[in-house]
CSV table of C-alpha atoms and ligand atoms in Angstrom, one decimal:
chain,number,residue,atom,x,y,z
A,1,MET,CA,-11.8,-15.0,-18.0
A,2,SER,CA,-8.5,-15.8,-20.1
A,3,SER,CA,-7.1,-19.3,-19.8
A,4,VAL,CA,-4.7,-20.3,-16.7
A,5,GLU,CA,-2.1,-23.1,-16.8
A,6,ILE,CA,-1.4,-24.6,-13.9
A,7,ARG,CA,1.9,-26.5,-13.9
A,8,SER,CA,3.7,-28.8,-11.5
A,9,LEU,CA,7.2,-27.8,-10.8
A,10,GLY,CA,8.1,-30.7,-8.4
A,11,PRO,CA,6.1,-32.8,-6.1
A,12,ARG,CA,5.3,-29.9,-3.7
A,13,THR,CA,5.3,-26.9,-5.9
A,14,THR,CA,2.9,-25.5,-8.5
A,15,ALA,CA,2.6,-22.4,-10.6
A,16,TYR,CA,-0.3,-20.7,-11.5
A,17,LEU,CA,0.4,-18.9,-14.9
A,18,GLN,CA,-1.7,-16.6,-16.4
A,19,PRO,CA,-1.2,-15.3,-20.1
A,20,PRO,CA,1.9,-13.4,-20.8
A,21,GLY,CA,0.9,-9.5,-21.6
A,22,GLY,CA,-2.1,-7.8,-20.5
A,23,TRP,CA,-1.9,-5.7,-17.6
A,24,PHE,CA,-3.0,-7.3,-14.3
A,25,LEU,CA,-2.5,-10.9,-15.4
A,26,ASN,CA,0.1,-12.0,-13.2
A,27,ASN,CA,1.7,-15.4,-12.1
A,28,ALA,CA,1.2,-17.0,-8.8
A,29,GLY,CA,1.5,-20.6,-7.3
A,30,TRP,CA,1.9,-22.5,-4.3
A,31,ILE,CA,3.8,-24.9,-2.0
A,32,GLY,CA,2.1,-27.6,0.0
A,33,GLY,CA,3.8,-29.6,2.8
A,34,THR,CA,2.2,-32.0,5.0
A,35,GLU,CA,1.1,-29.5,7.7
A,36,ARG,CA,0.7,-26.2,5.7
A,37,LEU,CA,-0.1,-24.8,2.2
A,38,VAL,CA,1.5,-21.6,1.2
A,39,LEU,CA,0.2,-19.3,-1.7
A,40,VAL,CA,2.7,-17.2,-3.5
A,41,ASP,CA,0.7,-14.3,-4.3
A,42,THR,CA,-3.0,-13.9,-5.2
A,43,CYS,CA,-4.5,-12.3,-8.4
A,44,ALA,CA,-6.1,-8.8,-9.5
A,45,THR,CA,-9.8,-9.6,-9.2
A,46,ALA,CA,-12.0,-11.6,-6.7
A,47,GLN,CA,-13.2,-14.1,-9.3
A,48,ARG,CA,-9.4,-14.8,-10.3
A,49,SER,CA,-8.3,-15.0,-6.7
A,50,ARG,CA,-11.0,-17.3,-5.6
A,51,HIS,CA,-10.3,-19.8,-8.6
A,52,LEU,CA,-6.5,-19.7,-7.4
A,53,ILE,CA,-7.4,-20.4,-3.6
A,54,GLU,CA,-9.8,-23.1,-5.2
A,55,GLN,CA,-7.2,-24.8,-7.1
A,56,ALA,CA,-4.4,-24.7,-4.6
A,57,ARG,CA,-6.7,-26.4,-2.1
A,58,SER,CA,-8.1,-28.9,-4.3
A,59,THR,CA,-5.7,-31.8,-3.2
A,60,ASP,CA,-5.8,-31.0,0.5
A,61,ARG,CA,-8.9,-28.7,1.7
A,62,ASP,CA,-7.7,-29.1,5.3
A,63,LEU,CA,-4.5,-27.9,5.6
A,64,PRO,CA,-3.8,-24.3,7.1
A,65,LEU,CA,-3.7,-21.7,4.4
A,66,SER,CA,-1.3,-18.8,4.1
A,67,ALA,CA,-0.2,-16.4,1.3
A,68,VAL,CA,3.0,-14.6,1.0
A,69,LEU,CA,2.9,-11.5,-1.2
A,70,THR,CA,5.8,-10.7,-3.3
A,71,HIS,CA,4.9,-7.3,-3.5
A,72,ALA,CA,2.1,-4.7,-3.2
A,73,HIS,CA,0.9,-4.1,-6.9
A,74,GLY,CA,-2.6,-5.0,-7.4
A,75,ASP,CA,-2.2,-8.0,-9.8
A,76,HIS,CA,-0.5,-9.9,-7.3
A,77,ALA,CA,-2.1,-8.6,-4.0
A,78,ASN,CA,-5.7,-7.5,-4.6
A,79,GLY,CA,-7.1,-10.9,-3.6
A,80,ALA,CA,-5.5,-11.0,-0.3
A,81,GLY,CA,-8.5,-10.4,1.6
A,82,HIS,CA,-10.0,-13.4,0.1
A,83,VAL,CA,-7.1,-15.6,1.6
A,84,GLU,CA,-8.2,-14.0,5.1
A,85,ARG,CA,-11.9,-14.8,4.4
A,86,ALA,CA,-10.9,-18.4,3.5
A,87,GLY,CA,-9.4,-18.6,7.0
A,88,GLY,CA,-5.9,-18.1,6.0
A,89,THR,CA,-3.1,-15.7,6.9
A,90,VAL,CA,-1.3,-13.1,4.7
A,91,HIS,CA,2.4,-12.2,5.0
A,92,ALA,CA,4.3,-9.5,3.2
A,93,THR,CA,7.5,-7.0,3.7
A,94,PRO,CA,6.6,-4.4,6.0
A,95,THR,CA,6.3,-1.7,3.1
A,96,ALA,CA,4.2,-4.1,1.0
A,97,ALA,CA,1.8,-4.7,3.9
A,98,GLU,CA,1.3,-1.1,4.5
A,99,GLU,CA,0.7,-0.4,0.9
A,100,VAL,CA,-1.9,-3.1,0.5
A,101,ARG,CA,-3.6,-2.2,3.9
A,102,GLY,CA,-4.1,1.2,2.0
A,103,GLY,CA,-6.4,-0.2,-0.3
A,104,PRO,CA,-6.5,-2.1,-3.6
A,105,HIS,CA,-4.9,-0.9,-6.6
A,106,THR,CA,-7.3,-0.1,-9.4
A,107,HIS,CA,-6.2,3.1,-11.1
A,108,PRO,CA,-9.6,4.1,-12.7
A,109,GLU,CA,-7.9,7.2,-14.2
A,110,ILE,CA,-5.6,4.8,-16.4
A,111,PHE,CA,-7.9,1.7,-16.7
A,112,GLY,CA,-11.3,3.2,-16.7
A,113,GLN,CA,-14.1,0.9,-15.1
A,114,VAL,CA,-13.1,-3.0,-14.3
A,115,PRO,CA,-15.1,-5.8,-12.8
A,116,TRP,CA,-12.7,-6.0,-10.0
A,117,GLY,CA,-15.4,-7.9,-7.5
A,118,GLU,CA,-14.8,-7.7,-3.8
A,119,ILE,CA,-11.1,-6.8,-3.2
A,120,SER,CA,-11.2,-5.1,0.0
A,121,PRO,CA,-7.9,-5.8,1.7
A,122,PRO,CA,-7.3,-8.1,4.6
A,123,GLU,CA,-7.7,-7.0,8.2
A,124,ARG,CA,-4.3,-8.3,9.3
A,125,ILE,CA,-1.1,-8.7,7.4
A,126,THR,CA,2.1,-10.1,9.1
A,127,PRO,CA,5.2,-8.3,8.2
A,128,VAL,CA,8.1,-10.3,7.0
A,129,PRO,CA,11.1,-7.7,7.6
A,130,GLU,CA,14.0,-10.1,7.5
A,131,PRO,CA,14.6,-13.6,5.8
A,132,ALA,CA,12.6,-16.4,7.5
A,133,GLU,CA,12.3,-20.0,6.8
A,134,VAL,CA,8.9,-21.8,7.3
A,135,ASP,CA,8.4,-25.3,7.9
A,136,LEU,CA,5.5,-26.7,6.0
A,137,GLY,CA,5.8,-30.2,7.1
A,138,ARG,CA,8.2,-32.5,5.3
A,139,THR,CA,9.5,-29.5,3.3
A,140,ARG,CA,10.6,-26.0,4.0
A,141,ILE,CA,10.6,-22.4,2.4
A,142,GLU,CA,12.5,-19.4,2.7
A,143,LEU,CA,10.9,-15.8,2.5
A,144,HIS,CA,13.6,-13.4,1.2
A,145,PRO,CA,12.6,-9.6,1.5
A,146,VAL,CA,14.8,-7.9,-1.4
A,147,PRO,CA,17.5,-5.8,0.1
A,148,ASN,CA,16.8,-2.6,-1.4
A,149,ARG,CA,14.0,-1.0,-3.6
A,150,ALA,CA,14.0,-2.9,-6.9
A,151,HIS,CA,10.7,-3.3,-8.8
A,152,THR,CA,9.0,-1.7,-5.6
A,153,GLY,CA,9.9,-0.5,-2.2
A,154,GLY,CA,8.8,-3.9,-0.5
A,155,ASP,CA,9.7,-6.7,-2.8
A,156,LEU,CA,10.1,-10.3,-1.8
A,157,VAL,CA,11.2,-13.7,-3.2
A,158,VAL,CA,10.0,-17.3,-2.1
A,159,HIS,CA,12.5,-20.0,-2.3
A,160,HIS,CA,12.0,-23.5,-2.3
A,161,PRO,CA,15.2,-25.2,-2.0
A,162,ALA,CA,14.3,-28.9,-2.0
A,163,GLU,CA,12.8,-28.5,-5.7
A,164,GLY,CA,15.0,-25.7,-6.7
A,165,VAL,CA,12.2,-23.1,-7.5
A,166,LEU,CA,12.4,-19.5,-6.9
A,167,PHE,CA,9.0,-17.4,-7.3
A,168,THR,CA,10.8,-14.0,-8.2
A,169,GLY,CA,7.6,-11.8,-8.1
A,170,ASP,CA,7.9,-8.8,-10.2
A,171,LEU,CA,12.0,-8.9,-10.1
A,172,LEU,CA,11.7,-10.8,-13.3
A,173,PHE,CA,9.3,-10.3,-16.3
A,174,SER,CA,9.6,-13.2,-19.0
A,175,GLY,CA,8.4,-12.1,-22.4
A,176,VAL,CA,6.7,-9.1,-20.8
A,177,THR,CA,8.1,-5.3,-20.6
A,178,PRO,CA,9.4,-4.8,-17.0
A,179,LEU,CA,7.6,-1.9,-15.1
A,180,ALA,CA,9.8,0.3,-13.2
A,181,LEU,CA,7.1,2.7,-12.3
A,182,HIS,CA,7.6,2.3,-8.5
A,183,GLY,CA,11.0,0.9,-8.7
A,184,SER,CA,14.8,1.8,-8.8
A,185,ILE,CA,16.5,0.6,-11.9
A,186,ALA,CA,20.1,0.7,-10.5
A,187,ALA,CA,18.9,-1.3,-7.6
A,188,TRP,CA,16.9,-3.5,-9.5
A,189,LEU,CA,20.2,-4.5,-11.4
A,190,ASP,CA,21.7,-5.5,-8.1
A,191,ALA,CA,18.5,-7.6,-7.2
A,192,LEU,CA,18.7,-9.7,-10.4
A,193,ASP,CA,22.5,-10.5,-9.3
A,194,TRP,CA,21.1,-11.4,-5.9
A,195,VAL,CA,18.3,-13.6,-7.5
A,196,LYS,CA,21.2,-15.6,-9.3
A,197,SER,CA,23.0,-16.3,-6.3
A,198,PHE,CA,20.1,-18.6,-4.7
A,199,GLY,CA,21.1,-21.2,-7.4
A,200,ALA,CA,17.8,-22.2,-8.3
A,201,SER,CA,17.1,-24.3,-11.3
A,202,THR,CA,13.6,-22.9,-12.2
A,203,PHE,CA,12.3,-19.2,-11.9
A,204,VAL,CA,8.6,-18.5,-11.7
A,205,PRO,CA,8.5,-15.0,-12.9
A,206,GLY,CA,5.9,-12.3,-11.9
A,207,HIS,CA,4.5,-12.3,-15.5
A,208,GLY,CA,5.1,-14.7,-18.5
A,209,PRO,CA,6.4,-18.2,-19.0
A,210,ILE,CA,8.5,-20.1,-16.7
A,211,THR,CA,12.0,-19.8,-17.2
A,212,THR,CA,15.5,-21.5,-16.0
A,213,ALA,CA,18.7,-20.1,-14.9
A,214,THR,CA,20.2,-21.2,-18.3
A,215,GLU,CA,17.8,-19.5,-20.4
A,216,ALA,CA,18.4,-15.9,-21.5
A,217,VAL,CA,15.6,-14.4,-20.1
A,218,LEU,CA,17.1,-12.7,-17.1
A,219,ASP,CA,19.9,-11.5,-19.1
A,220,ARG,CA,17.9,-9.8,-21.5
A,221,GLN,CA,16.1,-8.0,-18.6
A,222,VAL,CA,19.8,-6.9,-17.3
A,223,ALA,CA,20.5,-5.5,-20.6
A,224,TYR,CA,17.3,-3.7,-21.0
A,225,LEU,CA,17.7,-2.0,-17.5
A,226,ARG,CA,21.3,-0.9,-18.3
A,227,TRP,CA,20.2,0.2,-21.6
A,228,LEU,CA,17.5,2.4,-19.8
A,229,LEU,CA,20.3,4.0,-17.8
A,230,ASP,CA,22.7,4.3,-20.8
A,231,VAL,CA,20.4,6.3,-23.2
A,232,THR,CA,19.0,8.5,-20.5
A,233,ALA,CA,22.4,9.8,-19.5
A,234,ILE,CA,22.0,12.9,-21.6
A,235,ALA,CA,20.2,15.9,-20.4
A,236,GLU,CA,17.2,15.8,-22.8
A,237,PRO,CA,16.5,12.4,-24.3
A,238,GLU,CA,14.3,12.1,-27.2
A,239,TYR,CA,12.0,9.7,-25.6
A,240,ASP,CA,9.8,9.1,-28.6
A,241,THR,CA,12.6,7.9,-30.6
A,242,LEU,CA,14.2,5.7,-27.7
A,243,GLN,CA,10.6,4.2,-27.4
A,244,GLN,CA,10.6,2.9,-30.9
A,245,ARG,CA,14.3,1.7,-30.5
A,246,ALA,CA,13.2,-0.3,-27.3
A,247,ARG,CA,10.5,-2.1,-29.3
A,248,GLN,CA,12.9,-2.9,-31.8
A,249,HIS,CA,15.5,-4.3,-29.5
A,250,TRP,CA,13.1,-6.2,-27.6
A,251,PRO,CA,10.1,-6.9,-30.1
A,252,GLU,CA,8.8,-10.2,-28.4
A,253,TRP,CA,7.9,-8.3,-25.1
A,254,HIS,CA,4.3,-7.4,-24.7
A,255,ASP,CA,2.9,-4.1,-23.0
A,256,ALA,CA,5.8,-2.0,-24.9
A,257,GLU,CA,4.0,1.2,-23.6
A,258,ARG,CA,5.9,0.8,-20.6
A,259,HIS,CA,9.1,1.8,-22.4
A,260,ALA,CA,7.8,5.3,-21.9
A,261,VAL,CA,7.6,5.1,-18.0
A,262,ASN,CA,10.7,3.1,-17.8
A,263,LEU,CA,13.0,5.7,-19.9
A,264,ARG,CA,11.4,8.5,-17.4
A,265,ARG,CA,12.0,6.7,-14.4
A,266,ALA,CA,15.8,6.0,-15.8
A,267,HIS,CA,16.2,9.8,-16.5
A,268,ALA,CA,15.0,10.8,-12.9
A,269,GLU,CA,17.6,8.4,-11.7
A,270,ASN,CA,20.7,9.4,-13.7
A,271,HIS,CA,20.1,13.0,-12.8
A,272,GLY,CA,18.6,12.9,-9.5
A,273,HIS,CA,15.3,14.7,-9.8
A,274,GLU,CA,11.9,13.9,-8.6
A,275,PHE,CA,10.1,11.3,-10.9
A,276,ASP,CA,6.9,12.8,-12.2
A,277,LEU,CA,4.5,9.7,-12.2
A,278,ALA,CA,1.5,11.5,-13.5
A,279,GLU,CA,3.6,12.9,-16.5
A,280,ALA,CA,4.9,9.3,-17.2
A,281,ALA,CA,1.8,7.5,-16.7
A,282,LEU,CA,0.3,10.1,-19.3
A,283,ALA,CA,3.1,9.4,-21.7
A,284,MET,CA,2.4,5.8,-21.3
A,285,LEU,CA,-1.1,6.3,-22.1
A,286,SER,CA,-0.4,8.0,-25.3
A,287,ALA,CA,2.1,5.3,-26.2
A,288,ALA,CA,-0.7,2.8,-25.7
A,289,GLY,CA,-2.9,5.0,-28.2
A,290,GLY,CA,-4.8,6.7,-25.5
A,291,ARG,CA,-6.2,4.1,-23.3
A,292,ILE,CA,-4.9,0.4,-22.0
A,293,GLN,CA,-7.5,-2.2,-22.2
A,294,LEU,CA,-7.8,-4.8,-19.6
A,295,ASP,CA,-9.0,-8.4,-20.3
A,296,LEU,CA,-10.0,-9.3,-16.8
B,301,ZN,ZN1,4.4,-5.4,-10.1
């Protein structure tokens, strides 16, 4: 199991950071009050999710536990059943809740056989249809569903105003190529403006190192999403050439095969045609050299 960094971001906020790059290696974290402990997201496998829960509970085992899922993707949500089996509750936007209840994301056609462990979904997920404030005891957090489809159709961010921390989920990728497979690029740009409006000083991205409002990470992602829309405005873009250009413009980003999917999503959006998910996934596999190796 690759290494995890557990970093305190304030007296009550902790980030759980997995290495940047490599599919299904997400960031998570937790906020602990005097009355309640809230996880932000779980992990992709049973082993990783159990480790996250153990670490979060290591300072106070008796606090009631909840998990808030930033979206339904398996790297963030596959472990949600473990929260319930540990006696906790699970919360997500209505769209994400329905997707998670439909079964874990494993995609054997892309990733082959992976040692996921027991990752059956939770029996119950409490929907978060609108912004909500949660009293954890001596501190409060805010849950904010993203107004429109951005990275997925059911994104949510978790804000801890007292410590200036915003868990962005996969609205923000840091040092990792964003993935627009299930998103809307134009609305994602709006969502990144909205992220800035919280005035948080620290962002915990869905993948990659923690960043701050003053670093260029968010702006680089905005530039990338705009570029995707710009270069696919023509009827028949040269995808191979554009993928190479993307790798040159954003050379520090891991998982560059995702450019293949993102360009096709942008083209579908620009021209109002149906996004061919299977064709885009095949192009991405080809860009990755035929297979995407997981280190889980
Ligand atoms: Zn995601």
